[in-house]
Amino acid sequence: FTAGNPKWKRNNLTYRILNYTPKMRQADVDKAIQKALSVWSNVTPLTFRKVEDKEADIMISFAYRDHQDNSPFDGPNGQLAHAFQPGEGIGGDVHLDEEEAWTKDGRGYNLFIVIAHELGHSLGLSHSNDPGALMYPTYSYTDPNEFLLPQDDIDGIQAIYGQSNDAVQPTGPITPQACDPNLTFDAITTLRGEKIFFKGRYMLRKHPARTETELNFISLFWPKLPSGIQAAYENVERDEVLLFKEDKYWVLRGYDIAPGYPKPIYRLGFPKTVKRVNAAYNDETTGKTYFFTADRYWRYDENKKSMDHGYPKKIVSKFGKIGRVDAAFQKDGYVYFFRGTTQFQFDPHTKRIVRQMKSISWFNC
Amino acid sequence: FPVAPEEAEDEGKTLQLVENYLQNFYNLQKDHQPHLRNKDENPLAAKLKEMQAFFGLEVTGKPDLDTLEIMKKPRCGIPDIGQYV
């Protein structure tokens, strides 16, 4: 919260767009601002009405360097924008640095994301130290079509203005904590010696030489990848990682997404009845890749680039009682299967589960 | 060994980056004396610790690599602590 807990005394607020950046179509700027306002009106009783030619509560403008508010902008990058807490005059106003590369997608700086953050200040919120929060101080891109206001921000704004008038209260994503015993994973893969754990729009990155686990948005490294990756595996020989979501897959070559992706999973030999892949790992010794869907598994020959015959087979027939698999990866000859908060260490030679651990056992908790 | 000139320049740039960042976002007073050893902790180191705690970094009071990486990230112009009027 902002010191002194400033808040608007009314719920029906007005806004005005004083000028436009030449870097975007006006219609796209209008749309970004409307979407940013709805981020907050969707979770509170607040409403926003656009006015054209008079003083509004929230005046939105693009400005250069010193623009007479004692807080000059600093040119491209660095400080992208700022806004003032609720109040008369300049209170509530949003200023955007005209020298930034404003866009409506993942290039440059996404105007919707930045304005939504600044409007949080206009309504009385200060910065949050939750790295997944919209009110976190540093910029990070999220596809506007996938944007959901995180729970941290919902809690903050509702503490000021109360809950939404909707019968069903909106909720938002929570930022994963590496040592949360209830943490489960969407997918896991190795990547050049590191381990990458996918969870929603986040990836937890574990480098063997660092004790702490790094949390990042998937979009930080791969803006073109969607959130909610469902399966992933590394083909060490080809220095590739394959990532799956629904009926599509992407290939990372090194650290970059290879051109021409996503492609349908059916190119790998899955029948149309398969709609998604839950987990996958590549067996370095045999060069075979194992895919897990529902209670069955498939085997793909990386050299022949085709699915082996006689599949799918029941998971239990080869891997024992591990049930359905959320995520899997192979390390030092063992295969690690994750289901919910449980992890099984499987020895493919003896075909036995040799250990059962917590899902977060890799994070030095 | 004496620091090589460009290292000294880098160090100067780093200090400038750190000071600007802490003045802009952590209320570091412009007239602080970062190089005077007074009985209290160096105000710059104290503010640096505050910034490192906010971002969940290891609190060292020193401008280590992780800290500088965060300071170079594009961000909102509002301070992370204190009043912005």
XYZ file of C-alpha atoms in Angstrom:
450
model
C 0.000 0.000 0.000
C 1.088 3.564 -0.545
C 2.101 5.378 2.657
C -0.918 7.211 4.092
C -3.263 4.764 2.325
C -4.526 7.249 -0.254
C -7.654 6.091 -2.072
C -10.332 7.554 -4.296
C -13.443 8.537 -2.349
C -15.664 7.487 -5.309
C -15.887 4.210 -7.170
C -16.933 5.771 -10.445
C -13.724 7.295 -11.803
C -12.969 9.082 -15.055
C -9.923 8.919 -17.311
C -8.675 10.937 -20.256
C -5.990 10.231 -22.853
C -4.177 13.517 -23.364
C -1.974 12.423 -26.253
C -0.851 9.372 -28.215
C 2.485 7.797 -29.081
C 3.210 7.777 -32.818
C 4.646 4.250 -32.391
C 1.204 2.592 -32.163
C -2.149 3.001 -33.900
C -4.475 5.131 -31.785
C -7.030 2.332 -31.762
C -4.410 -0.012 -30.296
C -3.503 2.538 -27.612
C -7.199 2.968 -26.714
C -7.625 -0.801 -26.568
C -4.544 -1.284 -24.382
C -5.770 1.379 -21.939
C -9.307 -0.031 -21.789
C -7.940 -3.527 -21.149
C -5.602 -2.171 -18.468
C -8.495 -0.415 -16.717
C -10.631 -3.566 -16.846
C -7.829 -5.464 -15.039
C -8.772 -3.446 -11.938
C -12.507 -2.916 -12.516
C -12.955 -6.693 -12.906
C -11.898 -7.323 -9.315
C -13.278 -4.238 -7.478
C -16.449 -2.099 -7.477
C -14.492 0.540 -9.449
C -15.738 1.798 -12.834
C -13.878 3.966 -15.370
C -15.508 6.344 -17.821
C -13.602 8.024 -20.635
C -13.885 11.799 -20.941
C -12.577 13.877 -23.822
C -12.250 17.520 -23.080
C -12.232 18.132 -19.370
C -10.240 17.293 -16.259
C -10.425 13.585 -15.446
C -9.383 11.749 -12.288
C -6.736 9.832 -14.242
C -4.990 11.809 -16.984
C -2.869 9.573 -19.215
C -0.100 11.057 -21.336
C 3.167 10.262 -23.114
C 5.964 12.589 -22.034
C 9.633 13.407 -22.777
C 12.466 13.727 -20.297
C 11.714 16.693 -18.010
C 7.950 17.193 -18.139
C 7.526 19.485 -15.129
C 6.645 16.977 -12.452
C 10.016 16.798 -10.731
C 10.539 13.310 -12.134
C 12.181 13.563 -15.550
C 12.251 10.503 -17.753
C 15.596 9.006 -18.729
C 15.270 8.103 -22.416
C 14.953 4.584 -23.823
C 14.818 1.720 -21.244
C 15.504 2.405 -17.593
C 12.382 4.096 -16.230
C 9.447 3.290 -18.511
C 6.627 5.220 -16.801
C 5.335 6.514 -13.478
C 2.021 7.464 -11.922
C 0.743 9.433 -8.971
C -1.282 8.205 -6.027
C -4.994 9.103 -5.768
C -5.653 12.812 -5.207
C -6.616 16.087 -6.822
C -4.688 17.614 -9.749
C -1.774 15.410 -10.728
C -3.054 12.736 -8.361
C -3.904 9.547 -10.245
C -2.181 10.692 -13.429
C -0.121 8.265 -15.525
C 2.980 9.414 -17.470
C 4.611 7.148 -20.045
C 8.118 7.744 -21.382
C 7.641 8.563 -25.059
C 11.134 7.391 -25.868
C 10.277 3.758 -25.154
C 9.417 1.297 -27.932
C 5.710 0.924 -27.137
C 3.984 -2.057 -28.737
C 0.905 -4.209 -28.438
C 2.874 -7.487 -28.473
C 6.106 -8.978 -27.113
C 8.490 -6.602 -28.900
C 9.786 -3.532 -27.100
C 7.539 -2.730 -24.127
C 3.949 -3.877 -24.089
C 1.796 -0.808 -23.418
C -1.020 -2.776 -21.793
C 1.279 -4.372 -19.191
C 2.973 -1.073 -18.280
C -0.259 0.936 -18.064
C -1.982 -1.769 -16.014
C 0.924 -1.555 -13.542
C 0.847 2.270 -13.410
C -2.931 2.284 -12.888
C -2.256 0.210 -9.780
C -0.354 3.250 -8.460
C -3.107 5.586 -9.634
C -5.485 3.596 -7.442
C -3.234 3.623 -4.386
C -1.060 0.517 -4.646
C 2.717 0.678 -4.223
C 5.216 -1.964 -5.402
C 4.961 -5.601 -4.401
C 7.970 -7.827 -3.774
C 6.122 -10.844 -5.174
C 8.063 -11.522 -8.421
C 4.901 -12.708 -10.141
C 2.793 -9.693 -9.179
C 1.728 -7.040 -11.705
C 2.898 -4.489 -9.117
C 6.449 -5.900 -9.077
C 8.743 -2.982 -9.999
C 10.562 -4.473 -13.021
C 9.014 -5.022 -16.452
C 8.261 -8.514 -17.634
C 6.223 -9.425 -20.663
C 3.124 -11.603 -20.527
C 0.957 -12.206 -23.594
C -2.010 -9.851 -22.999
C -4.354 -12.569 -24.251
C -3.151 -14.842 -21.476
C -2.934 -12.166 -18.781
C -4.598 -12.947 -15.434
C -4.271 -10.496 -12.539
C -2.237 -12.356 -9.899
C -3.737 -13.040 -6.465
C -1.200 -10.775 -4.770
C -2.531 -7.765 -6.726
C -6.174 -8.791 -6.205
C -5.584 -8.976 -2.454
C -3.927 -5.538 -2.486
C -6.559 -3.663 -4.469
C -9.468 -5.324 -2.687
C -7.956 -4.315 0.644
C -8.415 -0.724 -0.539
C -11.723 -0.785 -2.452
C -13.392 -4.001 -1.383
C -14.421 -6.979 -3.420
C -15.983 -7.052 -6.861
C -19.793 -6.865 -7.078
C -19.795 -10.151 -9.029
C -21.478 -13.117 -7.398
C -18.358 -15.208 -7.983
C -15.222 -13.525 -6.668
C -12.356 -13.537 -9.181
C -9.131 -15.268 -8.185
C -5.677 -15.082 -9.748
C -2.504 -17.140 -10.185
C -0.146 -17.536 -7.241
C 3.610 -17.295 -7.699
C 5.215 -20.714 -7.107
C 7.645 -20.985 -4.180
C 10.444 -23.487 -4.719
C 10.180 -24.885 -1.200
C 6.394 -25.100 -1.067
C 5.713 -28.763 -0.152
C 2.524 -28.619 -2.186
C 4.326 -27.567 -5.354
C 3.510 -29.710 -8.406
C 4.900 -29.403 -11.920
C 3.442 -29.240 -15.424
C 6.622 -30.480 -17.114
C 10.323 -30.956 -16.420
C 13.334 -31.202 -18.708
C 17.086 -31.064 -18.517
C 18.747 -28.349 -20.599
C 22.505 -28.426 -21.036
C 23.153 -29.649 -17.541
C 20.457 -27.590 -15.851
C 16.994 -28.707 -14.855
C 13.956 -26.659 -15.893
C 10.698 -27.150 -13.985
C 7.618 -25.653 -15.720
C 4.679 -24.372 -13.692
C 1.970 -22.192 -15.253
C 3.639 -19.147 -16.763
C 6.779 -19.738 -14.711
C 9.936 -21.846 -14.960
C 12.067 -22.808 -11.982
C 15.654 -23.166 -13.097
C 18.146 -25.261 -11.151
C 21.808 -25.049 -12.078
C 23.936 -27.771 -10.437
C 26.536 -25.215 -9.353
C 24.093 -22.845 -7.665
C 22.309 -23.617 -4.436
C 19.337 -21.370 -4.995
C 16.621 -21.984 -7.562
C 15.907 -19.214 -10.009
C 12.272 -18.331 -10.757
C 11.499 -16.676 -14.113
C 8.577 -16.166 -16.442
C 8.776 -18.565 -19.392
C 8.236 -15.463 -21.557
C 11.461 -13.915 -20.278
C 13.490 -16.410 -22.299
C 10.936 -17.502 -24.893
C 8.258 -14.825 -25.493
C 6.732 -16.940 -28.254
C 6.120 -19.920 -25.989
C 2.711 -20.197 -24.275
C 2.349 -20.695 -20.545
C 1.207 -24.065 -19.257
C 3.803 -26.270 -21.000
C 2.578 -29.861 -20.484
C 5.585 -32.010 -21.388
C 9.240 -31.522 -22.277
C 12.367 -33.592 -22.882
C 15.947 -33.051 -23.941
C 17.589 -34.906 -26.799
C 21.133 -34.458 -25.565
C 22.671 -35.917 -28.694
C 21.002 -33.322 -30.906
C 21.254 -30.558 -28.274
C 17.515 -30.032 -28.618
C 14.641 -29.706 -26.166
C 11.100 -30.490 -27.295
C 8.229 -28.730 -25.534
C 4.592 -29.804 -25.739
C 1.274 -28.111 -25.126
C -2.068 -29.585 -26.279
C -1.597 -30.920 -29.787
C 1.454 -28.797 -30.637
C 5.184 -28.969 -29.956
C 8.139 -26.610 -30.228
C 11.851 -27.360 -30.581
C 14.536 -25.435 -28.721
C 17.901 -25.633 -30.489
C 20.403 -24.575 -27.914
C 18.463 -21.817 -26.181
C 16.430 -20.596 -29.143
C 13.130 -21.740 -30.526
C 13.763 -23.315 -33.940
C 11.940 -21.657 -36.855
C 8.864 -23.367 -38.277
C 7.437 -24.361 -34.880
C 4.975 -25.168 -33.338
C 4.110 -28.278 -35.293
C 1.279 -30.785 -34.717
C 2.228 -33.680 -32.446
C 0.778 -35.979 -35.096
C 3.968 -35.440 -37.104
C 5.636 -37.594 -34.445
C 3.248 -40.434 -35.097
C 0.535 -39.889 -32.516
C -2.971 -40.756 -33.740
C -5.594 -37.994 -33.828
C -7.210 -39.513 -30.748
C -4.273 -38.182 -28.683
C -4.990 -34.563 -27.757
C -2.073 -33.796 -25.440
C 1.137 -35.295 -24.012
C 1.476 -35.336 -20.203
C 5.188 -36.125 -19.855
C 8.224 -37.296 -21.805
C 11.849 -38.281 -21.351
C 14.611 -39.411 -23.669
C 16.594 -42.502 -22.755
C 20.164 -41.505 -23.546
C 21.419 -45.083 -23.748
C 18.805 -46.439 -26.191
C 18.009 -43.191 -28.022
C 14.346 -43.922 -27.482
C 11.917 -41.293 -26.229
C 9.056 -42.246 -23.947
C 5.834 -40.242 -24.072
C 3.126 -40.508 -21.428
C -0.544 -39.867 -22.159
C -3.258 -40.747 -19.615
C -2.418 -44.259 -18.363
C -0.393 -45.292 -21.399
C 3.070 -44.707 -22.810
C 4.478 -44.526 -26.321
C 8.001 -45.152 -27.560
C 9.566 -43.026 -30.283
C 12.777 -43.922 -32.156
C 14.791 -40.722 -32.508
C 17.035 -42.235 -35.159
C 14.233 -43.530 -37.369
C 12.119 -40.480 -36.407
C 9.060 -42.633 -36.015
C 6.934 -44.178 -33.297
C 7.810 -47.806 -32.553
C 5.165 -50.379 -33.348
C 3.111 -52.063 -30.668
C 2.423 -48.889 -28.728
C 0.776 -47.447 -26.694
C 1.169 -49.802 -23.760
C -0.015 -49.541 -20.178
C 2.368 -47.531 -17.962
C 2.087 -50.139 -15.221
C 3.370 -52.842 -17.565
C 6.826 -51.329 -17.693
C 7.173 -48.753 -14.931
C 5.162 -50.336 -12.127
C 2.682 -48.593 -9.897
C 3.596 -44.980 -10.650
C 0.132 -44.202 -11.990
C -0.367 -41.236 -14.350
C 2.649 -39.040 -14.905
C 2.728 -35.221 -14.724
C 6.389 -34.851 -15.639
C 9.543 -36.915 -16.111
C 13.252 -36.547 -16.826
C 16.298 -38.805 -16.862
C 19.504 -38.140 -14.971
C 22.536 -40.411 -14.489
C 20.621 -43.392 -15.861
C 17.663 -43.036 -13.478
C 14.262 -41.784 -14.575
C 12.409 -39.445 -12.240
C 8.637 -39.523 -12.510
C 6.523 -36.780 -10.934
C 2.901 -37.166 -9.988
C 1.397 -34.405 -7.842
C 3.757 -33.791 -4.923
C 5.302 -37.270 -5.206
C 8.442 -38.219 -7.117
C 9.542 -41.761 -8.033
C 13.110 -42.675 -8.878
C 12.970 -45.538 -11.398
C 15.865 -47.797 -12.436
C 15.230 -48.796 -16.082
C 17.726 -51.677 -15.826
C 16.057 -53.446 -12.911
C 12.686 -51.978 -13.868
C 12.134 -51.080 -10.238
C 11.189 -47.953 -8.323
C 14.223 -47.529 -6.078
C 13.131 -44.447 -4.165
C 10.172 -42.167 -3.505
C 10.735 -38.499 -2.715
C 8.976 -35.160 -2.457
C 8.485 -33.249 -5.718
C 10.681 -30.386 -4.443
C 13.658 -32.592 -3.497
C 15.899 -30.904 -6.119
C 15.632 -27.422 -4.605
C 17.854 -27.751 -1.468
C 14.940 -26.806 0.783
C 48.068 -4.478 -7.792
C 46.833 -1.052 -8.883
C 43.494 -1.350 -10.582
C 43.793 -1.150 -14.343
C 42.247 2.124 -15.662
C 39.231 0.645 -17.391
C 38.507 -1.416 -14.301
C 38.538 1.813 -12.333
C 36.211 3.317 -14.941
C 33.900 0.281 -14.680
C 33.938 0.661 -10.968
C 32.999 4.300 -11.369
C 30.156 3.408 -13.685
C 28.947 0.729 -11.310
C 28.972 3.106 -8.374
C 27.102 5.703 -10.432
C 24.479 3.105 -11.421
C 24.076 1.965 -7.813
C 23.858 5.481 -6.420
C 21.333 6.620 -9.031
C 19.200 3.536 -8.476
C 19.155 3.908 -4.696
C 18.480 7.654 -4.919
C 15.619 7.116 -7.371
C 13.943 4.141 -5.722
C 15.223 3.722 -2.164
C 15.320 7.257 -0.856
C 19.117 7.431 -0.629
C 19.848 11.073 0.175
C 21.966 12.752 -2.485
C 24.280 14.252 0.097
C 25.266 10.904 1.641
C 29.015 10.408 2.106
C 29.620 6.881 0.747
C 33.323 7.033 1.366
C 33.477 8.385 4.893
C 33.848 5.750 7.563
C 31.522 7.077 10.223
C 30.310 5.101 13.182
C 27.052 4.142 11.471
C 26.914 1.751 8.564
C 27.618 3.356 5.228
C 24.177 4.667 4.172
C 24.714 3.394 0.668
C 25.383 -0.143 1.918
C 22.339 0.067 4.181
C 20.109 1.125 1.276
C 21.647 -1.543 -0.909
C 20.701 -4.138 1.673
C 17.160 -2.777 1.693
C 16.969 -3.119 -2.083
C 18.424 -6.629 -2.013
C 15.901 -7.667 0.644
C 13.017 -6.252 -1.418
C 14.026 -8.258 -4.506
C 14.714 -11.418 -2.555
C 18.420 -11.299 -3.381
C 21.186 -12.372 -1.043
C 21.592 -9.431 1.327
C 25.292 -8.575 1.032
C 25.305 -4.794 1.015
C 27.613 -5.122 -1.981
C 26.804 -4.486 -5.650
C 27.241 -8.112 -6.691
C 26.329 -9.415 -10.126
C 22.745 -10.454 -9.285
C 22.095 -7.036 -7.757
C 23.493 -5.167 -10.761
C 21.465 -7.363 -13.093
C 18.243 -6.293 -11.361
C 19.331 -2.638 -11.367
C 19.745 -2.748 -15.119
C 16.264 -4.077 -15.753
C 13.667 -1.719 -17.240
C 11.200 -0.742 -14.559
C 8.579 1.613 -13.181
C 9.759 5.063 -12.092
C 7.950 4.930 -8.748
C 10.201 4.264 -5.724
C 9.941 0.838 -4.079
C 9.789 2.373 -0.609
C 8.737 5.638 0.911
C 6.491 8.383 -0.363
C 6.154 9.423 -4.017
C 4.378 12.777 -4.146
